[in-house]
PDB file of C-alpha atoms and ligand atoms in Angstrom:
ATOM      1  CA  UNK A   1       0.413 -18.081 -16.155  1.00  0.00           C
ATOM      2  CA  UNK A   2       0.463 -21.576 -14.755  1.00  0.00           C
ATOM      3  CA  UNK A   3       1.476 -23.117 -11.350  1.00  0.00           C
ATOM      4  CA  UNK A   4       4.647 -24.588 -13.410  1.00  0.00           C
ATOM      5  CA  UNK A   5       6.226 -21.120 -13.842  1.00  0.00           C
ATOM      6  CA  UNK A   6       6.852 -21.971 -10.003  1.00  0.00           C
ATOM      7  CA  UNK A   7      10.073 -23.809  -8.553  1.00  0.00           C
ATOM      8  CA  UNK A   8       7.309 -25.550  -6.083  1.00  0.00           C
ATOM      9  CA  UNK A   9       3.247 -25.517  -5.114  1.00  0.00           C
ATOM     10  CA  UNK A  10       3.423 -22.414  -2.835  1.00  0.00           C
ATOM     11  CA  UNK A  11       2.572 -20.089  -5.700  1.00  0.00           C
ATOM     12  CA  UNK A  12      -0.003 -20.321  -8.564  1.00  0.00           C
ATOM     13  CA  UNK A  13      -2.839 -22.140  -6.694  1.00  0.00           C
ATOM     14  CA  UNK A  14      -5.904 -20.511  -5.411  1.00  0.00           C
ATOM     15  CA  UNK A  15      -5.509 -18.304  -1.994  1.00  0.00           C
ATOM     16  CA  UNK A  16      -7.098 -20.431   0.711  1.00  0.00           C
ATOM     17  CA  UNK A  17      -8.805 -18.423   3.284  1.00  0.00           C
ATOM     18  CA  UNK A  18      -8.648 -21.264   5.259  1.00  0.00           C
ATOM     19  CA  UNK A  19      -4.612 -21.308   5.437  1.00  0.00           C
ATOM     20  CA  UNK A  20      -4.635 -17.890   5.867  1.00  0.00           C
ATOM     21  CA  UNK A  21      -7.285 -18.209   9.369  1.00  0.00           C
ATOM     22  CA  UNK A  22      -4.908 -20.541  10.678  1.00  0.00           C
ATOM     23  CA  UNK A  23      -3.063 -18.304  13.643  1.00  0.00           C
ATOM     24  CA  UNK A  24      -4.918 -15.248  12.622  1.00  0.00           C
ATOM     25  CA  UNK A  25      -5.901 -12.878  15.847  1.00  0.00           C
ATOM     26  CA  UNK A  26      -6.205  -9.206  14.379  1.00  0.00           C
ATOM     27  CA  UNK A  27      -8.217  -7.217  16.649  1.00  0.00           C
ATOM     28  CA  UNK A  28      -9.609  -4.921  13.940  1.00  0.00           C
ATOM     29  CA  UNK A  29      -8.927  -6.225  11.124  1.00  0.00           C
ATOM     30  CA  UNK A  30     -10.077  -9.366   8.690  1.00  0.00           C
ATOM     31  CA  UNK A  31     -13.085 -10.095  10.818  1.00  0.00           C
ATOM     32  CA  UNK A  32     -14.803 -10.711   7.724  1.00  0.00           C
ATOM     33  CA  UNK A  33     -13.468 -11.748   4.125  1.00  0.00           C
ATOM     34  CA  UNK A  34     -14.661 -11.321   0.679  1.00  0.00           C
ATOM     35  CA  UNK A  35     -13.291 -13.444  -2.138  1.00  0.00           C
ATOM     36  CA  UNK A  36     -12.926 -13.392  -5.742  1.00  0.00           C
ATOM     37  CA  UNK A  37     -11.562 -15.068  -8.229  1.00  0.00           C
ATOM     38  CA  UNK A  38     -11.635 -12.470 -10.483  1.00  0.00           C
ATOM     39  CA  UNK A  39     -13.322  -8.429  -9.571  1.00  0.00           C
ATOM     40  CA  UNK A  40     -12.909  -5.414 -11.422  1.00  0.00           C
ATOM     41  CA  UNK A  41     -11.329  -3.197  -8.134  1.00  0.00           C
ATOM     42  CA  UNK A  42     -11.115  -5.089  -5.080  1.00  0.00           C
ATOM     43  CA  UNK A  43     -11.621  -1.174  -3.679  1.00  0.00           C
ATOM     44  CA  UNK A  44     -14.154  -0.319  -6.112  1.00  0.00           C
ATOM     45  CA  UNK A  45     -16.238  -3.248  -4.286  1.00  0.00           C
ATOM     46  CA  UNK A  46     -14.907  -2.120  -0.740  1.00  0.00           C
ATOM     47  CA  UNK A  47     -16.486   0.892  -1.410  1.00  0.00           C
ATOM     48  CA  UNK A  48     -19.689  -0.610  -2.278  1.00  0.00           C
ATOM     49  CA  UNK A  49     -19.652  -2.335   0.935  1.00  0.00           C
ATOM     50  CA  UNK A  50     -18.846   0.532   3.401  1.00  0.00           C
ATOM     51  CA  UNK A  51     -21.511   2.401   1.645  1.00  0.00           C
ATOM     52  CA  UNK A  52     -23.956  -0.131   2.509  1.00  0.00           C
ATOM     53  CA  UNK A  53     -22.964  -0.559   5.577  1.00  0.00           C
ATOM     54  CA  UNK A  54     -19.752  -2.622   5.510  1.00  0.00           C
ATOM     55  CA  UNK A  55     -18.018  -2.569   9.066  1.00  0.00           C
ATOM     56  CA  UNK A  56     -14.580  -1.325   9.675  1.00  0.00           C
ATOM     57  CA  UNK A  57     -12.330  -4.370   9.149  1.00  0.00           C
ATOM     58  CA  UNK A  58     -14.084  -6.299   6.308  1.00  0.00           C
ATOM     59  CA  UNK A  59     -11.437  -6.991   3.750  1.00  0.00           C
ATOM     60  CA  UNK A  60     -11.948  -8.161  -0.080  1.00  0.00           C
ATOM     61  CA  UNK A  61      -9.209  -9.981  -1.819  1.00  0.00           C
ATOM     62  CA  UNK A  62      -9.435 -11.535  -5.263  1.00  0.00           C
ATOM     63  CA  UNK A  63      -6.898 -13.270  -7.276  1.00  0.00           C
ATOM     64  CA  UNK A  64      -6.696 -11.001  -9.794  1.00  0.00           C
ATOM     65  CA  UNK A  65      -8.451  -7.553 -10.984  1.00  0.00           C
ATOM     66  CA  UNK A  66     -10.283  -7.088 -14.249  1.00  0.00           C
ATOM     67  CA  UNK A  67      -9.886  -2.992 -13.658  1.00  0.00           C
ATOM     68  CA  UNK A  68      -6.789  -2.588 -10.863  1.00  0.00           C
ATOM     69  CA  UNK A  69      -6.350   0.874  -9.750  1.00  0.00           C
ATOM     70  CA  UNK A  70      -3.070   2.761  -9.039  1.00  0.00           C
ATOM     71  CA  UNK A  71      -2.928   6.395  -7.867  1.00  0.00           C
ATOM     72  CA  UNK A  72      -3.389   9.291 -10.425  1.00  0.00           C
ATOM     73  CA  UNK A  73      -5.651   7.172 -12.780  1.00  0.00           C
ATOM     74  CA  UNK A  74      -2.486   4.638 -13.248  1.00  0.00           C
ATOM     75  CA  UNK A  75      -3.920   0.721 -13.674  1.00  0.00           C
ATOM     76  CA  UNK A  76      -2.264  -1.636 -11.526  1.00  0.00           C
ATOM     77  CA  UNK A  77      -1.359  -4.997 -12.960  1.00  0.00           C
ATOM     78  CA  UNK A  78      -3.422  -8.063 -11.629  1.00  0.00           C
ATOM     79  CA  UNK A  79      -2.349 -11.102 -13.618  1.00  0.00           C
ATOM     80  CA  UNK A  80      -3.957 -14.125 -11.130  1.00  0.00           C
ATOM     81  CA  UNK A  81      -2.192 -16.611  -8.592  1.00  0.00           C
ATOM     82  CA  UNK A  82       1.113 -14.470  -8.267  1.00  0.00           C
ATOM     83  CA  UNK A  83       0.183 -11.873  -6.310  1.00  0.00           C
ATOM     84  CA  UNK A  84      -1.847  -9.908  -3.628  1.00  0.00           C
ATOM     85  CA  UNK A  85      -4.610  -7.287  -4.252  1.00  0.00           C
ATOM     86  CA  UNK A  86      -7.182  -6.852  -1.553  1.00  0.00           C
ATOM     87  CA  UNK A  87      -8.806  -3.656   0.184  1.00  0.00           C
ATOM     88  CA  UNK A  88      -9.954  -3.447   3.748  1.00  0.00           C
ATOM     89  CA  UNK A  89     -12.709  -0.906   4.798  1.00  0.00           C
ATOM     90  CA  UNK A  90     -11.366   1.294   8.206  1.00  0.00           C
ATOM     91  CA  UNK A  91     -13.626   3.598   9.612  1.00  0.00           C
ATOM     92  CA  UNK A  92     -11.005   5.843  11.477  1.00  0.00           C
ATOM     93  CA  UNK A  93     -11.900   8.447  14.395  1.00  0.00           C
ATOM     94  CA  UNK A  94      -9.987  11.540  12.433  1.00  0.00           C
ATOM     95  CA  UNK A  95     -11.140  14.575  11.274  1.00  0.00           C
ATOM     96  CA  UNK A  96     -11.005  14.877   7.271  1.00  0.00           C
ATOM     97  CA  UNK A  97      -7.726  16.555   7.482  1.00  0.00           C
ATOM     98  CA  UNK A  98      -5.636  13.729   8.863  1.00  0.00           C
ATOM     99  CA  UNK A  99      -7.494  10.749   6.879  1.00  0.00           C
ATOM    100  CA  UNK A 100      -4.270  11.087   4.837  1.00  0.00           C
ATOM    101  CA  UNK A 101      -2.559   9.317   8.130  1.00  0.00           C
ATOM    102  CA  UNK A 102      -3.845   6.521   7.128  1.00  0.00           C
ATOM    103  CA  UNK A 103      -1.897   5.794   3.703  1.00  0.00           C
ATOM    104  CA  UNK A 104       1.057   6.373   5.993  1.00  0.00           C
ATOM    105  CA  UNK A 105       0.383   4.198   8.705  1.00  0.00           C
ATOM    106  CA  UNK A 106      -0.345   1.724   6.084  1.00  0.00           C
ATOM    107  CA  UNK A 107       3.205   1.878   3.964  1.00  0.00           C
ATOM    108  CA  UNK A 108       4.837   1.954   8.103  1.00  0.00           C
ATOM    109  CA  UNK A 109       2.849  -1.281   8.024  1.00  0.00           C
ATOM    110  CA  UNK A 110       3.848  -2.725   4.768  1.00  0.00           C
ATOM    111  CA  UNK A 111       7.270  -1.873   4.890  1.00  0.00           C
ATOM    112  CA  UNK A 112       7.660  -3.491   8.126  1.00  0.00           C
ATOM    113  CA  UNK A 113       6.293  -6.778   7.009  1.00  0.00           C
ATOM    114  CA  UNK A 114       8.343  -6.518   3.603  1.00  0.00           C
ATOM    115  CA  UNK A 115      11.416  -6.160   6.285  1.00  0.00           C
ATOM    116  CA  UNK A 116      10.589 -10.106   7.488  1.00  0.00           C
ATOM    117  CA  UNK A 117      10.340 -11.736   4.429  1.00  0.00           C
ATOM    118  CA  UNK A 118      13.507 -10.188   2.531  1.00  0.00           C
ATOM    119  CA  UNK A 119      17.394  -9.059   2.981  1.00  0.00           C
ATOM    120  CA  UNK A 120      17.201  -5.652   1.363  1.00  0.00           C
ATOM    121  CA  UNK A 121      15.818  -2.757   2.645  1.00  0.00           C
ATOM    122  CA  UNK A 122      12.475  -1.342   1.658  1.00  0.00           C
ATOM    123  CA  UNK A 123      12.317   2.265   1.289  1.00  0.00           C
ATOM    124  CA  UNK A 124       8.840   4.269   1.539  1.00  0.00           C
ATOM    125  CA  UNK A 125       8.454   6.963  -1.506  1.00  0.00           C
ATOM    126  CA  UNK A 126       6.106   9.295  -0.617  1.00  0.00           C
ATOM    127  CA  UNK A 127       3.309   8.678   0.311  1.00  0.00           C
ATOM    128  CA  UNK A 128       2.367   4.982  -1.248  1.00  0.00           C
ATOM    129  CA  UNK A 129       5.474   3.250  -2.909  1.00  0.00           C
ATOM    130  CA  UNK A 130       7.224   0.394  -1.331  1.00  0.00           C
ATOM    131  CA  UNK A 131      10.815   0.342  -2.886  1.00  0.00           C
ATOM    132  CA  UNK A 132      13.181  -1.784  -3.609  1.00  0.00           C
ATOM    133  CA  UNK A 133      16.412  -1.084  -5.370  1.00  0.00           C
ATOM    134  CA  UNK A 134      14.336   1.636  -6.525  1.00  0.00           C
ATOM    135  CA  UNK A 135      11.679  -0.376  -7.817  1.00  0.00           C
ATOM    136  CA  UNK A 136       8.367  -0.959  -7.001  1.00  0.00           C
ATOM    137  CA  UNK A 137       7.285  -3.995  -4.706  1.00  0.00           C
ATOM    138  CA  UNK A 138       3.914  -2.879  -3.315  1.00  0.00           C
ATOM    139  CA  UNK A 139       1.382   0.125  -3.872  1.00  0.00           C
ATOM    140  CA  UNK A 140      -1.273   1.610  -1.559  1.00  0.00           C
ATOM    141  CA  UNK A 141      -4.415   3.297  -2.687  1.00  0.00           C
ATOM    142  CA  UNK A 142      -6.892   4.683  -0.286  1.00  0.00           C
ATOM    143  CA  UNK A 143      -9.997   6.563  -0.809  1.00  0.00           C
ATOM    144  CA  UNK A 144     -11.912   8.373   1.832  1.00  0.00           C
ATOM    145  CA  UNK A 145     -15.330   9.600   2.238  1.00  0.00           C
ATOM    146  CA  UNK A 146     -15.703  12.286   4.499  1.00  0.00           C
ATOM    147  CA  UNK A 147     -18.323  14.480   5.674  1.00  0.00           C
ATOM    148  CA  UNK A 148     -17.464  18.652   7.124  1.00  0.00           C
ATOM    149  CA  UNK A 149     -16.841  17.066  10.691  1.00  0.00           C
ATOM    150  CA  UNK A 150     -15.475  13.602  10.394  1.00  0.00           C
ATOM    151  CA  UNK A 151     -14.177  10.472   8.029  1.00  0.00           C
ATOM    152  CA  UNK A 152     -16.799   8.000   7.619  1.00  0.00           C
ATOM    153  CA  UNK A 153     -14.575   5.425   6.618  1.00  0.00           C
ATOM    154  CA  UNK A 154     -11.178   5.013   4.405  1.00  0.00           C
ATOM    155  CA  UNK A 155     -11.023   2.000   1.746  1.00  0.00           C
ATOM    156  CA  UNK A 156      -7.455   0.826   1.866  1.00  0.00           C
ATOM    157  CA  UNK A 157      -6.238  -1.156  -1.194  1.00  0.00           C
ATOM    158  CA  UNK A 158      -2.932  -2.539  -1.540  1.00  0.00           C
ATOM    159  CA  UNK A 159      -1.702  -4.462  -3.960  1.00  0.00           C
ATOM    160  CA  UNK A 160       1.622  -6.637  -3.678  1.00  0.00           C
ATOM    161  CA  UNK A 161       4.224  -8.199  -6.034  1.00  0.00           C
ATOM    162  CA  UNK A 162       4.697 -11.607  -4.150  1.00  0.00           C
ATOM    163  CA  UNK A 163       5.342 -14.275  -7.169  1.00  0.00           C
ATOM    164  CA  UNK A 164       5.307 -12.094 -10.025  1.00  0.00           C
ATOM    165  CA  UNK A 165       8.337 -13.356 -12.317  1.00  0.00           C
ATOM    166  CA  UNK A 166      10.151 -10.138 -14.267  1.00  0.00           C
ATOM    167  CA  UNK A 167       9.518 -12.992 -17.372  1.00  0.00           C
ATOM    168  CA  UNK A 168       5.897 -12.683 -16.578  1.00  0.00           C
ATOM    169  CA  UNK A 169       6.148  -8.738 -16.457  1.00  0.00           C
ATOM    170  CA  UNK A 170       4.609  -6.956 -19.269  1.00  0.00           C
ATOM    171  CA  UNK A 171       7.335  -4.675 -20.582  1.00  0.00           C
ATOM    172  CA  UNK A 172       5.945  -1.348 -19.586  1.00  0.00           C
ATOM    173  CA  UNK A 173       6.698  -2.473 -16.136  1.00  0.00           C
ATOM    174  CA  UNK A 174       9.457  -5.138 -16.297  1.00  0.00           C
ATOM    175  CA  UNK A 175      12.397  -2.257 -15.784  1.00  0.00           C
ATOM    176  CA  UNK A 176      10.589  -0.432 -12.333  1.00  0.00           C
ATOM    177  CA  UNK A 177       9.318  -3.642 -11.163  1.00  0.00           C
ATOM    178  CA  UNK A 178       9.921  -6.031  -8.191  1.00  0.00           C
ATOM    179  CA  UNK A 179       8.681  -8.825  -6.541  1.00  0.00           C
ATOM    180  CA  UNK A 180       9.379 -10.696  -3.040  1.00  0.00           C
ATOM    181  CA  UNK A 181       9.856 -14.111  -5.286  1.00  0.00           C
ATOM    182  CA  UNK A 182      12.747 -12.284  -7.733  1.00  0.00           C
ATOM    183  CA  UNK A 183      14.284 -10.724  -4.323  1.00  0.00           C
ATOM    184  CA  UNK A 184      14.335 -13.984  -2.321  1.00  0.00           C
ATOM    185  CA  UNK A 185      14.949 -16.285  -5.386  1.00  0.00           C
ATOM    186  CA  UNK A 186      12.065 -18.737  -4.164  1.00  0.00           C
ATOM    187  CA  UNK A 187       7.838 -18.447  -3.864  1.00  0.00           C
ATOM    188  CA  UNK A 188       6.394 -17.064  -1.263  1.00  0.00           C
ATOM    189  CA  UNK A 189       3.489 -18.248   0.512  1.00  0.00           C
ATOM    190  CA  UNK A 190       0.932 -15.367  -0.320  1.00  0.00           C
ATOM    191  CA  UNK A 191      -1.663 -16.568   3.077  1.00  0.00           C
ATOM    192  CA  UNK A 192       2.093 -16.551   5.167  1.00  0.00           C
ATOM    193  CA  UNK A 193       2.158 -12.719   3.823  1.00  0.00           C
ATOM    194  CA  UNK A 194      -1.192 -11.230   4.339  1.00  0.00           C
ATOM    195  CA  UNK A 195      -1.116 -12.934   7.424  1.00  0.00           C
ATOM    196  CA  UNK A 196       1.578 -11.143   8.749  1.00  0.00           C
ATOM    197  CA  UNK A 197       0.673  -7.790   6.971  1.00  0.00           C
ATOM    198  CA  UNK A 198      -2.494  -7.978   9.041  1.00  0.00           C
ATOM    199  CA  UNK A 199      -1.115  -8.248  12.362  1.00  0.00           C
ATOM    200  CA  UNK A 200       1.146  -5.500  11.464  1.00  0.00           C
ATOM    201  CA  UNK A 201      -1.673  -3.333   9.569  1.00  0.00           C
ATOM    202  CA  UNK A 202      -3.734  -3.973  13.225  1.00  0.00           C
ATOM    203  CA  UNK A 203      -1.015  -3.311  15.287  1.00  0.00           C
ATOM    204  CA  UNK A 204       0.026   0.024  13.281  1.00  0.00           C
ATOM    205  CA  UNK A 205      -3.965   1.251  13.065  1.00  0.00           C
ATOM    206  CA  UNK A 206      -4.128   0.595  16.575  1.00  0.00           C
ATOM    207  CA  UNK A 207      -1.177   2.914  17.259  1.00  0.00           C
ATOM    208  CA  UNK A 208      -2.325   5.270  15.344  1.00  0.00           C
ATOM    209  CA  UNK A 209      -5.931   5.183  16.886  1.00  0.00           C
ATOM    210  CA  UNK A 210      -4.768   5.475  20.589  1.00  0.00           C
ATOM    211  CA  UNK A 211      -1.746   7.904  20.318  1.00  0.00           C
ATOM    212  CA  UNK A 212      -1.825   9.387  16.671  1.00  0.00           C
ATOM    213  CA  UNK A 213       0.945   9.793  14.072  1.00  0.00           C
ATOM    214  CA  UNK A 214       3.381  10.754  16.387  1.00  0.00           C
ATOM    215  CA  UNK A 215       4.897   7.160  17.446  1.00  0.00           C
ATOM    216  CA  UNK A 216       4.562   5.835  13.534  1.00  0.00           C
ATOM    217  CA  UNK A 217       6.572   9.443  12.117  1.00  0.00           C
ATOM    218  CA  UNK A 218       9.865   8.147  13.403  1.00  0.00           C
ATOM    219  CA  UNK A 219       9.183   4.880  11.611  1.00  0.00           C
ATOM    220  CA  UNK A 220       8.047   6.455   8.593  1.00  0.00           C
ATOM    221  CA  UNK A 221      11.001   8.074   8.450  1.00  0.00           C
ATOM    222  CA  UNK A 222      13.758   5.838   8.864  1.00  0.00           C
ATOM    223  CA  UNK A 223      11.929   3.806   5.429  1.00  0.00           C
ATOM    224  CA  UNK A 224      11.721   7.416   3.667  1.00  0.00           C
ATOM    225  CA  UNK A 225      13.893   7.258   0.714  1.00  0.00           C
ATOM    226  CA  UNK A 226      14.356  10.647  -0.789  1.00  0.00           C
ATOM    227  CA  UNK A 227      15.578  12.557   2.344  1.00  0.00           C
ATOM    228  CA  UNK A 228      18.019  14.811   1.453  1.00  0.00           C
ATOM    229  CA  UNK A 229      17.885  13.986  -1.778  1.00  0.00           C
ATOM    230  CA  UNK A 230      16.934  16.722  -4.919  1.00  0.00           C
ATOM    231  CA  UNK A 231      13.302  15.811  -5.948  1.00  0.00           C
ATOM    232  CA  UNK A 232      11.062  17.074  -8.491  1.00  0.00           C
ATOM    233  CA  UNK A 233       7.278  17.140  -7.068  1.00  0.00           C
ATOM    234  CA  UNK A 234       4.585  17.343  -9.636  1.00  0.00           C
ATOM    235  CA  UNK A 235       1.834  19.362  -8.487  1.00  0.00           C
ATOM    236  CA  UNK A 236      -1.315  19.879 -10.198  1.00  0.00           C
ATOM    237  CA  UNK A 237      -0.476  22.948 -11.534  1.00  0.00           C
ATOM    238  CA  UNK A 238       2.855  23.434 -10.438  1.00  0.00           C
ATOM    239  CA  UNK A 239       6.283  21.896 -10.554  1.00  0.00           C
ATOM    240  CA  UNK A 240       8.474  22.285  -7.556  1.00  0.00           C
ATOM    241  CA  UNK A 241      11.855  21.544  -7.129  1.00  0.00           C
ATOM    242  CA  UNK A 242      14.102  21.037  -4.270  1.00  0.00           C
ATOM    243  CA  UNK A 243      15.324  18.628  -1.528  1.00  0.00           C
ATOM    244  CA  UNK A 244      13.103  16.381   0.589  1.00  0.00           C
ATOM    245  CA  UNK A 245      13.089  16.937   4.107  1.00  0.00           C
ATOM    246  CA  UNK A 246      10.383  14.351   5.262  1.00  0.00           C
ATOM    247  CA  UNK A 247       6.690  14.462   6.179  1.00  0.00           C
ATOM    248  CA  UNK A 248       4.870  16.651   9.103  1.00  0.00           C
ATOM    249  CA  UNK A 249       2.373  15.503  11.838  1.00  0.00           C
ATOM    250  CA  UNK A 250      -0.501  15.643   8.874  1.00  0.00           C
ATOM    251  CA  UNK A 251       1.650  13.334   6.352  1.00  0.00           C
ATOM    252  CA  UNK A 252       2.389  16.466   3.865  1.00  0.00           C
ATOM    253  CA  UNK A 253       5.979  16.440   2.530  1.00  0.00           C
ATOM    254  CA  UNK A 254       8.454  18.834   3.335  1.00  0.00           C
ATOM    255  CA  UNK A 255      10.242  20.235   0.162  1.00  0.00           C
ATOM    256  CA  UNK A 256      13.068  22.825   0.744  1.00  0.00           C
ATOM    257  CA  UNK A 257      12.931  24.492  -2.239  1.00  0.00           C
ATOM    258  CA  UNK A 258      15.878  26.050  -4.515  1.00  0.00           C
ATOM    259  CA  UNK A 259      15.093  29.817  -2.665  1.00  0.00           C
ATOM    260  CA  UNK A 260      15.161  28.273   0.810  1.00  0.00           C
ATOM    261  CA  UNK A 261      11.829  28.037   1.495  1.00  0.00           C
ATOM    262  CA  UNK A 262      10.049  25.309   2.762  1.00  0.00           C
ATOM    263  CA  UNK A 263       6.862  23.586   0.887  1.00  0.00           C
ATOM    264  CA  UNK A 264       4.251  21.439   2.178  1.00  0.00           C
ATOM    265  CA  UNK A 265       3.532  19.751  -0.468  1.00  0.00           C
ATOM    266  CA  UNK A 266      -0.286  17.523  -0.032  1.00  0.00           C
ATOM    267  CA  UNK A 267      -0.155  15.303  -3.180  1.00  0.00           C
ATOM    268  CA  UNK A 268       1.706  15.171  -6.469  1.00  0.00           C
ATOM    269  CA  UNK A 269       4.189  13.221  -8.180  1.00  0.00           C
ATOM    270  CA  UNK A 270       7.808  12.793  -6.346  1.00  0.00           C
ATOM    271  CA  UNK A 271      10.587  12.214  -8.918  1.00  0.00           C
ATOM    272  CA  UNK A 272      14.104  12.034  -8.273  1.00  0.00           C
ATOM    273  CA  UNK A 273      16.199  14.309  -9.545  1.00  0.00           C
ATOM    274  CA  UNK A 274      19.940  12.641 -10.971  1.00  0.00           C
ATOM    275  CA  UNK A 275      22.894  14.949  -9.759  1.00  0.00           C
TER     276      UNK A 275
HETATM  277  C1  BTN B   1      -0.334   2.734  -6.568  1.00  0.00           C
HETATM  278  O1  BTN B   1       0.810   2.340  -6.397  1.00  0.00           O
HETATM  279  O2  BTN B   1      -0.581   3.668  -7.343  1.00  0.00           O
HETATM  280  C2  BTN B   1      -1.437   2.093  -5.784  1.00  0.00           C
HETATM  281  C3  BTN B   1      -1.712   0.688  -6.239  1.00  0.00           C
HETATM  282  C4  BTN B   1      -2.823   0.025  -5.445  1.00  0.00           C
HETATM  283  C5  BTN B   1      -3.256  -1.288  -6.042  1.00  0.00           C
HETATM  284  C6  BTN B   1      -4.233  -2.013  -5.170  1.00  0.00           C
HETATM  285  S1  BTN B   1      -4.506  -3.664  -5.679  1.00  0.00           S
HETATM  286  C7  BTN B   1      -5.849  -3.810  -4.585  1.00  0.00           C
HETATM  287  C8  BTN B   1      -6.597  -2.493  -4.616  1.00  0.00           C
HETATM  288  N1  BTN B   1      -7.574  -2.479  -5.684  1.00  0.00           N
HETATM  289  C9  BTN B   1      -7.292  -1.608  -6.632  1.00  0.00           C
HETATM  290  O3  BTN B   1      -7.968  -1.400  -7.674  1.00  0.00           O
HETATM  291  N2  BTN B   1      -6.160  -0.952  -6.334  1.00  0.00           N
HETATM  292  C10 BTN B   1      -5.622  -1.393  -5.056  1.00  0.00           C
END
């Protein structure tokens, strides 16, 4: 990929952490930045970090990843220039139980910054997908380690289709892919982005620090997708159909299922189901 698959310079250059400091003023967040060129996982070296001591708001981006990581062992695409990968280490005051809070505080976050830099609406599928059209624009992956009483801290990666052309798309992707360039027709400034997804990462961690879930649920919600809708959930060692309801305080999903009962489901695989 070259910087003349672009219509202008925005795109296909190297990040500058210098553009991206100009007007930055997270409280938590981005105090300190780690860049690559080119890393295996930016949260594989996140993790190194926080276990070495890394403070809670040190974030490591690289232009592209050698060995991206999706959820359920999936790889993530990384080609370089295009896009955003990066991971931030939180160390959150919550009990094990609610650490996964913080995935959906995060796709609250990311869906709300999608929101400014595109017409269409984002939809959240549960818990990490950001939507569009029904196709994916942005991932989260998050990895805690906890001891019996309390998180130590949360690595939260998430990885962005900014300038990624559906040309440039390998074809396993190309048909449940999208990108804020294809959406908007033009580049996007990826320092502009990550700017503005740190405020609103800050602001959302912040809310979520102070008063819990409860003022982010409502939010959550009005992105979620699949409610109402007939959904297949993939469990481990279970399938489970029925209709979504939406999430609970503790960011399970709510599954009515074809008897009437309702399922929390903790993590699996959320497929639509075509009436
Ligand atoms: C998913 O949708 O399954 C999650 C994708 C998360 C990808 C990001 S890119 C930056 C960070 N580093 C990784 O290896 N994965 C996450």
């Amino acid at each position: 990929m070259s910087a003349s698959d672009y219509p202008d310079d925005s795109a296909g250059r190297a990040f500058s952490l210098g553009e991206l400091r100009q007007g930055l003023a997270a409280k938590r967040l981005g105090g300190k930045f780690h860049y690559f060129s080119e890393i295996d996982s930016t949260n594989s070296y996140a993790r190194q970090l926080a276990e070495n001591g890394g403070r809670e708001g040190e974030l490591v981006i690289a232009e592209s990843q050698t060995q991206g990581r999706g959820r359920l062992g999936r790889r993530w695409q990384s080609p370089p220039f295009a896009n955003l990968y990066f991971s931030v280490i939180l160390r959150p005051r919550l009990p094990p139980a609610l650490a996964p809070q913080i995935t959906l505080m995060a796709a609250v976050a990311l869906a709300e910054t999608v929101a400014t830099f595109i017409s269409q609406s984002a939809t959240i599928k549960w818990p990490n997908d950001i939507l569009v059209g029904g196709k994916k624009l942005a991932g989260i992956l998050t990895e805690a380690a906890c001891d019996s009483e309390r998180v130590d801290y949360v690595i939260l990666g998430i990885g962005v289709n900014l300038n990624y052309r559906l040309a440039a798309m390998p074809d396993e992707i190309r048909a449940r892919a999208i990108s804020v360039a294809e959406l908007t027709g033009k580049s996007i400034s990826r320092e502009s982005f990550l700017r503005r997804l740190i405020h609103d990462l800050d602001r959302c961690y912040g809310e979520l620090e102070e008063f819990g879930f409860a003022p982010l649920a409502p939010r959550w919600e009005a992105h979620f997708g699949l409610r109402g809708k007939q959904v297949r959930v993939e469990l481990l060692d279970q399938i489970v159909i029925g209709r979504a309801i939406g999430i609970d305080q503790d960011g399970a999903l709510l599954i009515e299922d074809q008897q009437g009962a309702r399922q929390r489901v903790i993590a699996g695989e959320v497929i639509p189901v075509e009436n």
